[in-house]
mmCIF file of C-alpha atoms in Angstrom:
data_model
loop_
_atom_site.group_PDB
_atom_site.id
_atom_site.type_symbol
_atom_site.label_atom_id
_atom_site.label_comp_id
_atom_site.label_asym_id
_atom_site.label_seq_id
_atom_site.Cartn_x
_atom_site.Cartn_y
_atom_site.Cartn_z
ATOM 1 C CA MET D 21 53.575 43.510 147.466
ATOM 2 C CA ASP D 22 50.095 42.454 145.888
ATOM 3 C CA VAL D 23 48.545 39.172 146.419
ATOM 4 C CA ARG D 24 50.147 37.677 142.935
ATOM 5 C CA GLY D 25 53.592 38.984 143.941
ATOM 6 C CA LYS D 26 53.221 37.158 147.427
ATOM 7 C CA ILE D 27 52.096 34.050 145.747
ATOM 8 C CA ARG D 28 54.923 34.046 143.440
ATOM 9 C CA ALA D 29 57.705 34.873 146.391
ATOM 10 C CA ARG D 30 56.041 31.922 148.355
ATOM 11 C CA TRP D 31 56.242 29.638 145.276
ATOM 12 C CA GLU D 32 59.847 30.557 144.977
ATOM 13 C CA ARG D 33 60.586 29.858 148.520
ATOM 14 C CA ALA D 34 58.803 26.640 148.057
ATOM 15 C CA ARG D 35 60.741 25.486 144.840
ATOM 16 C CA THR D 36 64.111 26.311 146.541
ATOM 17 C CA TRP D 37 63.211 24.479 149.682
ATOM 18 C CA GLY D 38 62.175 21.632 147.655
ATOM 19 C CA ALA D 39 65.621 21.660 145.594
ATOM 20 C CA ALA D 40 67.230 21.232 149.013
ATOM 21 C CA ASN D 41 65.262 18.523 150.291
ATOM 22 C CA PRO D 42 64.267 16.004 147.315
ATOM 23 C CA TRP D 43 63.562 13.212 149.805
ATOM 24 C CA ALA D 44 60.835 15.129 151.509
ATOM 25 C CA VAL D 45 59.324 16.073 148.205
ATOM 26 C CA ASP D 46 59.231 12.512 146.782
ATOM 27 C CA LEU D 47 57.912 11.235 150.188
ATOM 28 C CA GLY D 48 54.944 13.824 149.747
ATOM 29 C CA ILE D 49 54.388 12.801 146.273
ATOM 30 C CA ALA D 50 54.069 9.224 147.411
ATOM 31 C CA LEU D 51 51.855 10.430 150.187
ATOM 32 C CA LEU D 52 49.650 12.219 147.830
ATOM 33 C CA VAL D 53 49.309 9.351 145.280
ATOM 34 C CA GLN D 54 48.658 6.961 148.334
ATOM 35 C CA ALA D 55 45.675 9.367 149.253
ATOM 36 C CA ALA D 56 44.512 9.283 145.699
ATOM 37 C CA MET D 57 44.506 5.718 145.755
ATOM 38 C CA THR D 58 42.637 5.143 148.910
ATOM 39 C CA MET D 59 39.453 6.980 147.757
ATOM 40 C CA PRO D 60 38.117 3.848 146.139
ATOM 41 C CA PHE D 61 38.567 2.231 149.268
ATOM 42 C CA VAL D 62 36.410 4.607 151.278
ATOM 43 C CA VAL D 63 33.662 5.032 148.687
ATOM 44 C CA PRO D 64 30.723 2.747 149.559
ATOM 45 C CA ARG D 65 30.564 -0.122 146.979
ATOM 46 C CA PRO D 66 27.452 -1.505 145.449
ATOM 47 C CA PRO D 67 25.944 -4.470 147.505
ATOM 48 C CA GLU D 68 26.386 -7.148 144.569
ATOM 49 C CA ILE D 69 30.192 -6.492 144.889
ATOM 50 C CA GLU D 70 32.512 -7.669 147.436
ATOM 51 C CA PRO D 71 34.016 -5.286 149.990
ATOM 52 C CA ALA D 72 37.442 -3.877 150.055
ATOM 53 C CA THR D 73 39.883 -5.822 151.987
ATOM 54 C CA TRP D 74 42.822 -4.778 154.160
ATOM 55 C CA PRO D 75 45.233 -7.019 152.012
ATOM 56 C CA ALA D 76 44.165 -5.111 149.024
ATOM 57 C CA TYR D 77 44.704 -1.786 150.496
ATOM 58 C CA GLY D 78 48.143 -2.948 152.004
ATOM 59 C CA LEU D 79 49.158 -4.001 148.229
ATOM 60 C CA THR D 80 48.202 -0.611 147.012
ATOM 61 C CA THR D 81 50.686 0.978 149.500
ATOM 62 C CA LEU D 82 53.171 -1.453 148.645
ATOM 63 C CA THR D 83 52.545 -0.052 145.098
ATOM 64 C CA VAL D 84 53.030 3.642 146.167
ATOM 65 C CA LEU D 85 55.988 2.873 148.175
ATOM 66 C CA PRO D 86 58.758 2.974 145.465
ATOM 67 C CA LEU D 87 57.812 6.366 144.374
ATOM 68 C CA VAL D 88 60.184 7.581 147.215
ATOM 69 C CA TRP D 89 63.029 6.422 145.163
ATOM 70 C CA ARG D 90 61.594 7.673 141.944
ATOM 71 C CA ARG D 91 64.607 10.175 141.125
ATOM 72 C CA ARG D 92 67.363 7.913 142.244
ATOM 73 C CA ALA D 93 66.338 4.695 140.480
ATOM 74 C CA PRO D 94 63.581 5.444 138.114
ATOM 75 C CA LEU D 95 63.782 2.249 135.851
ATOM 76 C CA ALA D 96 63.882 0.020 138.885
ATOM 77 C CA VAL D 97 60.864 1.737 140.481
ATOM 78 C CA LEU D 98 58.856 1.200 137.066
ATOM 79 C CA LEU D 99 59.646 -2.615 137.248
ATOM 80 C CA ALA D 100 58.704 -2.521 140.718
ATOM 81 C CA ILE D 101 55.359 -0.893 140.174
ATOM 82 C CA LEU D 102 54.602 -3.072 137.036
ATOM 83 C CA ALA D 103 55.099 -6.080 139.545
ATOM 84 C CA THR D 104 53.107 -4.975 142.282
ATOM 85 C CA SER D 105 50.325 -3.582 140.049
ATOM 86 C CA ALA D 106 50.208 -7.155 138.128
ATOM 87 C CA LEU D 107 50.241 -9.018 141.722
ATOM 88 C CA TYR D 108 47.093 -6.776 142.672
ATOM 89 C CA THR D 109 45.357 -7.416 139.517
ATOM 90 C CA LEU D 110 46.026 -11.075 139.390
ATOM 91 C CA ALA D 111 46.032 -12.043 143.265
ATOM 92 C CA ILE D 112 43.553 -9.871 144.748
ATOM 93 C CA GLU D 113 40.131 -8.812 144.033
ATOM 94 C CA GLY D 114 40.205 -5.322 144.870
ATOM 95 C CA PRO D 115 38.884 -1.710 143.940
ATOM 96 C CA GLY D 116 39.751 -0.275 140.469
ATOM 97 C CA GLN D 117 41.516 2.818 140.330
ATOM 98 C CA PRO D 118 40.180 5.781 137.768
ATOM 99 C CA LEU D 119 43.907 6.353 136.808
ATOM 100 C CA PRO D 120 47.291 4.675 137.008
ATOM 101 C CA TYR D 121 48.672 7.197 139.341
ATOM 102 C CA THR D 122 51.741 5.818 140.240
ATOM 103 C CA GLY D 123 52.759 4.525 136.581
ATOM 104 C CA LEU D 124 51.918 8.195 135.432
ATOM 105 C CA VAL D 125 54.441 9.439 138.197
ATOM 106 C CA ILE D 126 57.078 7.224 137.140
ATOM 107 C CA VAL D 127 56.935 7.621 133.455
ATOM 108 C CA TYR D 128 56.886 11.120 134.033
ATOM 109 C CA THR D 129 59.998 11.100 136.142
ATOM 110 C CA ILE D 130 61.662 8.928 133.452
ATOM 111 C CA ALA D 131 61.079 11.429 130.837
ATOM 112 C CA LEU D 132 62.283 14.216 132.903
ATOM 113 C CA VAL D 133 65.625 13.000 134.467
ATOM 114 C CA SER D 134 66.457 9.760 132.738
ATOM 115 C CA PRO D 135 68.923 9.303 129.886
ATOM 116 C CA PRO D 136 67.738 8.399 126.007
ATOM 117 C CA TRP D 137 68.207 4.738 126.611
ATOM 118 C CA LYS D 138 66.221 4.543 129.798
ATOM 119 C CA ARG D 139 63.377 6.411 128.155
ATOM 120 C CA LEU D 140 63.576 3.984 124.897
ATOM 121 C CA ALA D 141 63.561 0.980 127.549
ATOM 122 C CA THR D 142 60.534 2.677 129.150
ATOM 123 C CA ALA D 143 58.639 2.767 126.099
ATOM 124 C CA GLY D 144 59.315 -0.764 125.379
ATOM 125 C CA LEU D 145 57.927 -1.834 128.831
ATOM 126 C CA LEU D 146 54.748 0.384 128.565
ATOM 127 C CA VAL D 147 53.916 -1.088 124.849
ATOM 128 C CA VAL D 148 53.898 -4.585 126.134
ATOM 129 C CA ALA D 149 52.359 -3.609 129.872
ATOM 130 C CA VAL D 150 49.487 -1.348 128.900
ATOM 131 C CA PRO D 151 47.751 -3.664 126.552
ATOM 132 C CA THR D 152 48.289 -6.583 128.798
ATOM 133 C CA SER D 153 46.716 -4.619 131.722
ATOM 134 C CA VAL D 154 43.643 -3.914 129.663
ATOM 135 C CA ARG D 155 43.401 -7.434 128.397
ATOM 136 C CA LEU D 156 43.363 -8.508 131.971
ATOM 137 C CA ASN D 157 40.779 -5.880 133.183
ATOM 138 C CA THR D 158 37.955 -5.013 130.590
ATOM 139 C CA GLN D 159 39.517 -5.986 127.264
ATOM 140 C CA SER D 160 37.895 -2.577 126.194
ATOM 141 C CA ALA D 161 39.466 -0.546 123.216
ATOM 142 C CA ARG D 162 38.138 2.585 124.832
ATOM 143 C CA GLU D 163 40.244 1.767 128.125
ATOM 144 C CA LEU D 164 43.479 0.594 125.741
ATOM 145 C CA THR D 165 43.277 3.976 123.954
ATOM 146 C CA PHE D 166 42.882 6.258 127.069
ATOM 147 C CA SER D 167 45.660 4.465 129.068
ATOM 148 C CA LEU D 168 48.115 5.151 125.967
ATOM 149 C CA PHE D 169 46.997 8.771 125.646
ATOM 150 C CA VAL D 170 47.660 9.479 129.408
ATOM 151 C CA PHE D 171 50.845 7.721 129.556
ATOM 152 C CA ALA D 172 51.942 9.524 126.338
ATOM 153 C CA ALA D 173 50.732 12.778 127.885
ATOM 154 C CA ALA D 174 52.843 12.169 131.033
ATOM 155 C CA TYR D 175 55.664 11.331 128.945
ATOM 156 C CA VAL D 176 55.399 14.714 126.963
ATOM 157 C CA PHE D 177 54.816 16.748 130.059
ATOM 158 C CA GLY D 178 58.366 15.435 131.449
ATOM 159 C CA ARG D 179 60.204 16.102 128.266
ATOM 160 C CA LEU D 180 58.552 19.593 128.348
ATOM 161 C CA GLN D 181 59.681 20.324 132.039
ATOM 162 C CA ASP D 182 63.008 18.989 131.040
ATOM 163 C CA ALA D 183 63.397 21.527 128.284
ATOM 164 C CA ARG D 184 62.026 24.417 130.404
ATOM 165 C CA GLN D 185 64.352 23.481 133.094
ATOM 166 C CA ARG D 186 67.345 23.319 130.608
ATOM 167 C CA ALA D 187 66.192 26.793 129.273
ATOM 168 C CA HIS D 188 66.402 28.034 132.952
ATOM 169 C CA LEU D 189 69.748 26.927 133.463
ATOM 170 C CA VAL D 190 71.150 28.498 130.317
ATOM 171 C CA GLU D 191 69.630 31.745 131.149
ATOM 172 C CA ALA D 192 71.193 31.448 134.631
ATOM 173 C CA GLU D 193 74.410 30.928 133.061
ATOM 174 C CA ARG D 194 74.125 33.751 130.854
ATOM 175 C CA ALA D 195 72.964 35.771 133.681
ATOM 176 C CA ALA D 196 75.920 35.190 135.904
ATOM 177 C CA ALA D 197 78.305 35.678 132.902
ATOM 178 C CA ARG D 198 77.021 38.994 132.447
ATOM 179 C CA GLU D 199 77.149 39.669 136.195
ATOM 180 C CA ARG D 200 81.047 38.560 136.068
ATOM 181 C CA ALA D 201 81.470 40.765 132.914
ATOM 182 C CA ARG D 202 80.031 43.691 134.663
ATOM 183 C CA ILE D 203 82.011 43.226 137.768
ATOM 184 C CA ALA D 204 85.244 42.629 135.338
ATOM 185 C CA ARG D 205 84.322 45.925 133.762
ATOM 186 C CA GLU D 206 83.862 47.710 137.402
ATOM 187 C CA MET D 207 86.986 46.570 138.620
ATOM 188 C CA HIS D 208 89.052 47.490 135.210
ATOM 189 C CA ASP D 209 87.454 50.885 135.663
ATOM 190 C CA ILE D 210 88.417 51.393 139.275
ATOM 191 C CA LEU D 211 92.070 49.965 138.923
ATOM 192 C CA SER D 212 92.727 51.888 135.548
ATOM 193 C CA HIS D 213 91.402 55.207 136.888
ATOM 194 C CA ALA D 214 93.470 54.960 140.258
ATOM 195 C CA VAL D 215 96.864 53.521 139.138
ATOM 196 C CA SER D 216 96.686 56.083 135.769
ATOM 197 C CA LEU D 217 96.482 58.840 138.237
ATOM 198 C CA MET D 218 98.947 57.368 140.850
ATOM 199 C CA VAL D 219 101.542 56.934 138.062
ATOM 200 C CA VAL D 220 101.025 60.578 136.684
ATOM 201 C CA GLN D 221 101.379 61.689 140.467
ATOM 202 C CA ALA D 222 104.444 59.712 141.281
ATOM 203 C CA GLU D 223 106.228 60.532 137.871
ATOM 204 C CA ALA D 224 105.999 64.387 138.887
ATOM 205 C CA GLY D 225 107.129 63.660 142.497
ATOM 206 C CA PRO D 226 111.042 63.734 141.885
ATOM 207 C CA VAL D 227 110.675 66.773 139.929
ATOM 208 C CA ALA D 228 108.360 68.718 142.710
ATOM 209 C CA VAL D 229 110.822 67.556 145.337
ATOM 210 C CA ARG D 230 113.777 69.655 143.803
ATOM 211 C CA ALA D 231 111.492 72.639 142.221
ATOM 212 C CA ALA D 232 108.752 72.916 145.032
ATOM 213 C CA PRO D 233 108.606 70.609 148.005
ATOM 214 C CA GLU D 234 105.403 71.545 149.132
ATOM 215 C CA ARG D 235 103.911 70.511 145.775
ATOM 216 C CA ALA D 236 105.633 67.111 146.207
ATOM 217 C CA GLU D 237 103.780 66.674 149.529
ATOM 218 C CA ALA D 238 100.517 67.252 148.018
ATOM 219 C CA ALA D 239 101.620 64.735 145.287
ATOM 220 C CA PHE D 240 102.130 62.118 147.790
ATOM 221 C CA GLU D 241 99.178 62.995 149.731
ATOM 222 C CA ALA D 242 97.051 62.607 146.528
ATOM 223 C CA ILE D 243 98.654 59.093 145.569
ATOM 224 C CA SER D 244 97.600 58.274 149.360
ATOM 225 C CA GLU D 245 93.936 59.301 148.938
ATOM 226 C CA THR D 246 93.529 57.768 145.261
ATOM 227 C CA GLY D 247 94.932 54.361 146.518
ATOM 228 C CA ARG D 248 92.431 54.426 149.802
ATOM 229 C CA GLU D 249 89.540 55.271 147.251
ATOM 230 C CA ALA D 250 90.472 52.539 145.085
ATOM 231 C CA MET D 251 90.479 49.994 148.043
ATOM 232 C CA THR D 252 87.219 51.221 149.087
ATOM 233 C CA GLN D 253 85.910 50.432 145.752
ATOM 234 C CA LEU D 254 87.675 47.170 145.132
ATOM 235 C CA ARG D 255 86.383 45.935 148.746
ATOM 236 C CA GLN D 256 82.879 46.818 147.589
ATOM 237 C CA MET D 257 83.151 44.806 144.358
ATOM 238 C CA LEU D 258 84.889 41.815 146.163
ATOM 239 C CA GLY D 259 81.938 42.308 148.505
ATOM 240 C CA LEU D 260 79.583 41.650 145.777
ATOM 241 C CA LEU D 261 81.630 38.454 144.808
ATOM 242 C CA ARG D 262 81.539 36.952 148.229
ATOM 243 C CA GLU D 263 77.883 37.821 148.573
ATOM 244 C CA GLY D 264 75.986 35.080 150.055
ATOM 245 C CA SER D 265 78.923 33.530 151.468
ATOM 246 C CA GLU D 266 79.195 33.674 155.469
ATOM 247 C CA GLY D 267 81.092 36.704 156.861
ATOM 248 C CA ALA D 268 80.217 38.492 153.355
ATOM 249 C CA ALA D 269 80.740 42.137 153.657
ATOM 250 C CA PRO D 270 77.337 44.138 153.279
ATOM 251 C CA ARG D 271 76.860 45.722 149.989
ATOM 252 C CA GLU D 272 77.656 49.472 149.694
ATOM 253 C CA PRO D 273 75.804 52.088 147.554
ATOM 254 C CA GLN D 274 77.076 52.375 143.915
ATOM 255 C CA PRO D 275 78.605 55.792 143.337
ATOM 256 C CA ASP D 276 76.323 58.343 141.589
ATOM 257 C CA LEU D 277 76.018 61.795 140.139
ATOM 258 C CA SER D 278 76.849 63.372 143.752
ATOM 259 C CA GLU D 279 80.261 61.875 143.861
ATOM 260 C CA LEU D 280 81.324 63.368 140.638
ATOM 261 C CA PRO D 281 82.734 66.426 142.132
ATOM 262 C CA ASP D 282 85.153 64.533 144.229
ATOM 263 C CA LEU D 283 86.166 62.456 141.262
ATOM 264 C CA VAL D 284 86.875 65.507 139.350
ATOM 265 C CA ARG D 285 88.903 66.829 142.445
ATOM 266 C CA ARG D 286 91.211 63.727 142.583
ATOM 267 C CA VAL D 287 92.044 64.272 138.984
ATOM 268 C CA ASN D 288 92.714 67.767 139.392
ATOM 269 C CA ALA D 289 95.284 66.839 142.050
ATOM 270 C CA SER D 290 97.346 64.916 139.292
ATOM 271 C CA GLY D 291 97.891 68.139 137.438
ATOM 272 C CA LEU D 292 95.084 68.026 134.978
ATOM 273 C CA LYS D 293 92.771 70.878 135.077
ATOM 274 C CA VAL D 294 89.246 69.457 134.819
ATOM 275 C CA ALA D 295 86.199 71.806 134.773
ATOM 276 C CA TYR D 296 82.627 70.088 135.644
ATOM 277 C CA THR D 297 79.357 71.807 134.835
ATOM 278 C CA THR D 298 75.916 70.891 134.415
ATOM 279 C CA GLU D 299 73.018 72.491 132.492
ATOM 280 C CA GLY D 300 69.402 72.081 132.663
ATOM 281 C CA GLY D 301 67.442 70.889 135.718
ATOM 282 C CA VAL D 302 69.505 68.201 137.731
ATOM 283 C CA ARG D 303 67.149 65.166 138.058
ATOM 284 C CA ALA D 304 66.958 62.190 140.045
ATOM 285 C CA LEU D 305 68.464 59.280 138.253
ATOM 286 C CA PRO D 306 67.674 55.740 139.062
ATOM 287 C CA THR D 307 70.620 54.121 140.859
ATOM 288 C CA ALA D 308 71.914 51.924 137.961
ATOM 289 C CA THR D 309 72.020 54.977 135.621
ATOM 290 C CA GLY D 310 73.678 57.328 138.197
ATOM 291 C CA ALA D 311 76.478 54.617 138.493
ATOM 292 C CA GLY D 312 76.554 54.065 135.016
ATOM 293 C CA VAL D 313 76.954 57.932 134.307
ATOM 294 C CA TYR D 314 79.998 57.997 137.049
ATOM 295 C CA ARG D 315 81.667 55.122 135.508
ATOM 296 C CA ILE D 316 81.524 56.812 132.056
ATOM 297 C CA VAL D 317 82.920 59.965 133.488
ATOM 298 C CA GLN D 318 85.470 57.993 135.307
ATOM 299 C CA GLU D 319 86.465 56.055 132.217
ATOM 300 C CA ALA D 320 86.748 59.137 130.005
ATOM 301 C CA LEU D 321 88.994 60.976 132.265
ATOM 302 C CA THR D 322 91.149 58.062 132.787
ATOM 303 C CA ASN D 323 91.849 57.924 128.992
ATOM 304 C CA VAL D 324 92.570 61.763 129.046
ATOM 305 C CA VAL D 325 95.020 61.241 131.760
ATOM 306 C CA LYS D 326 96.727 58.118 130.008
ATOM 307 C CA HIS D 327 96.679 59.132 126.428
ATOM 308 C CA ALA D 328 95.916 62.561 125.551
ATOM 309 C CA GLY D 329 98.638 64.633 126.970
ATOM 310 C CA ALA D 330 96.409 67.245 127.780
ATOM 311 C CA ARG D 331 96.358 70.167 130.123
ATOM 312 C CA THR D 332 92.775 70.923 130.479
ATOM 313 C CA ALA D 333 89.357 69.016 130.265
ATOM 314 C CA GLU D 334 85.936 69.662 130.673
ATOM 315 C CA VAL D 335 83.160 67.244 132.027
ATOM 316 C CA ARG D 336 79.551 68.711 130.964
ATOM 317 C CA LEU D 337 76.451 66.843 131.892
ATOM 318 C CA VAL D 338 73.088 68.044 130.198
ATOM 319 C CA HIS D 339 69.774 67.162 131.674
ATOM 320 C CA GLU D 340 66.839 67.045 129.328
ATOM 321 C CA ASP D 341 63.748 65.651 129.581
ATOM 322 C CA GLY D 342 63.875 61.854 129.174
ATOM 323 C CA VAL D 343 67.635 61.940 128.510
ATOM 324 C CA VAL D 344 71.244 62.889 129.979
ATOM 325 C CA GLN D 345 73.976 64.002 127.757
ATOM 326 C CA ILE D 346 77.516 63.322 128.975
ATOM 327 C CA THR D 347 80.541 65.278 127.282
ATOM 328 C CA VAL D 348 84.045 64.925 128.252
ATOM 329 C CA THR D 349 86.415 67.117 126.108
ATOM 330 C CA ASP D 350 90.260 67.749 126.312
ATOM 331 C CA ASP D 351 92.852 70.008 124.682
ATOM 332 C CA GLY D 352 95.297 67.150 124.075
ATOM 333 C CA ARG D 353 96.494 65.179 120.983
ATOM 334 C CA GLY D 354 93.310 64.445 119.857
ATOM 335 C CA SER D 355 93.217 61.502 117.351
ATOM 336 C CA GLY D 356 96.201 62.167 115.510
ATOM 337 C CA PRO D 357 99.023 59.748 114.770
ATOM 338 C CA GLY D 358 100.178 59.120 118.265
ATOM 339 C CA THR D 359 96.504 58.446 119.588
ATOM 340 C CA ALA D 360 95.582 55.808 116.841
ATOM 341 C CA ALA D 361 94.490 53.460 119.741
ATOM 342 C CA ARG D 362 92.659 55.765 121.574
ATOM 343 C CA ALA D 363 90.679 57.083 118.508
ATOM 344 C CA SER D 364 89.976 53.537 117.062
ATOM 345 C CA GLY D 365 88.204 52.707 120.309
ATOM 346 C CA GLY D 366 90.583 50.920 122.847
ATOM 347 C CA HIS D 367 89.637 49.144 125.680
ATOM 348 C CA GLY D 368 88.349 52.310 127.773
ATOM 349 C CA LEU D 369 86.257 53.497 124.762
ATOM 350 C CA LEU D 370 84.858 50.025 124.472
ATOM 351 C CA GLY D 371 83.889 49.924 128.045
ATOM 352 C CA ILE D 372 82.305 53.385 127.685
ATOM 353 C CA ARG D 373 80.303 52.059 124.502
ATOM 354 C CA GLU D 374 79.131 48.955 126.392
ATOM 355 C CA ARG D 375 78.033 50.857 129.600
ATOM 356 C CA ALA D 376 76.131 53.327 127.522
ATOM 357 C CA ALA D 377 74.583 50.166 125.280
ATOM 358 C CA ALA D 378 73.676 48.510 128.748
ATOM 359 C CA HIS D 379 71.284 51.609 129.617
ATOM 360 C CA GLY D 380 69.758 51.847 126.053
ATOM 361 C CA GLY D 381 72.188 54.744 124.918
ATOM 362 C CA THR D 382 74.691 55.559 122.691
ATOM 363 C CA ALA D 383 78.451 56.712 122.733
ATOM 364 C CA THR D 384 80.675 58.556 120.159
ATOM 365 C CA ALA D 385 84.385 59.485 120.416
ATOM 366 C CA GLY D 386 86.394 61.767 117.916
ATOM 367 C CA PRO D 387 88.122 65.051 117.569
ATOM 368 C CA GLY D 388 86.944 67.910 119.969
ATOM 369 C CA PRO D 389 85.418 71.295 118.510
ATOM 370 C CA ASP D 390 87.140 72.682 115.780
ATOM 371 C CA GLY D 391 89.227 69.715 115.351
ATOM 372 C CA ARG D 392 91.111 70.338 118.702
ATOM 373 C CA GLY D 393 91.655 68.021 121.131
ATOM 374 C CA PHE D 394 89.232 64.824 121.718
ATOM 375 C CA GLU D 395 85.678 64.572 122.688
ATOM 376 C CA VAL D 396 83.614 61.567 123.905
ATOM 377 C CA ARG D 397 79.656 62.015 123.786
ATOM 378 C CA VAL D 398 77.318 59.860 125.803
ATOM 379 C CA LEU D 399 73.464 60.109 125.353
ATOM 380 C CA LEU D 400 71.676 58.075 128.104
ATOM 381 C CA PRO D 401 67.753 57.817 128.264
ATOM 382 C CA VAL D 402 66.271 58.178 131.730
ATOM 383 C CA ALA D 403 62.840 58.385 133.047
ATOM 384 C CA SER D 404 61.290 61.752 133.343
ATOM 385 C CA THR D 405 61.171 62.820 136.997
ATOM 386 C CA ALA D 406 60.687 65.877 139.324
ATOM 387 C CA GLU D 407 63.775 67.972 139.292
ATOM 388 C CA VAL D 408 65.454 67.846 142.677
ATOM 389 C CA GLY D 409 67.404 71.020 142.495
ATOM 390 C CA ARG D 410 71.014 72.070 141.149
#
């Protein structure tokens, strides 16, 4: 990790810690403001000016102390700061401050966390308090202009920060929604595929028991294996949902191209004869793209099992420079009258299109070669990488 990455990571950790410990953050801000307001007391004063006194310094501390409650009662804190500041100006001859630190902090806070009526009340108080303070101090138009400017800037910064936080919250909610949709799509693919195969195998079981008992035994074994595989993948998905909670299951690797032969073997056990071929140099795909290819093939084969009435199917992967092409064809009913839902893009085909789009690719579906059967074709862009062998 480079220096910038380390700084960003530390900043994010600090922000997370600050969100979990707001009292500590507010106390730290109060101490920082107190340090800034201490500077005029430690800087040597001209001989003609009376030296700073401890009572004056103690009153500055009394002015800063309310900032510890700035987020819990911002308007009350503003009133306390105005009162102590007026007392400092009227009752004690103490050093002046280059900036109204406490006022700027509380105005920023009110702009950030308070509802509109509190912000309006704050504006009304400042319209009265700032000119009054200037009149008691220097009676200078320059000071009045500067004071109004810095308070307005503090307010604007607070509103901008509020808008930024709201935008981050909206983006976080959108990201969470996208993740929920992704997990729901994964669980749909897992369940749809497993249940479809199990139904096909279970329906063939009674016939096989009477005609060929050994085939019935193989069908029951296939049902058991399909169920176990589905349970394993569902546990993985549920582990993602529980991630971050105590006792959460560790994340398991997502399926990839290396698991496609096992997927084809399980579908073959249902009675559908599936051929799996690859063309071109097999390339190392990013993890997300490999998982996407697996799920696309899985959903396409599930559609064949559920809707096509096919006897054979073919899965073909073509690896080219910068793209991988996935083609799944079958010799079933195609897009005839009995398969209107399939051809028009039922939930399974919609899921395939969504997965392709998520990886920047495209998906088409329609009649197979020479108008026979059905074909799903997906193109996914991939980064050019070194070949890893067939």
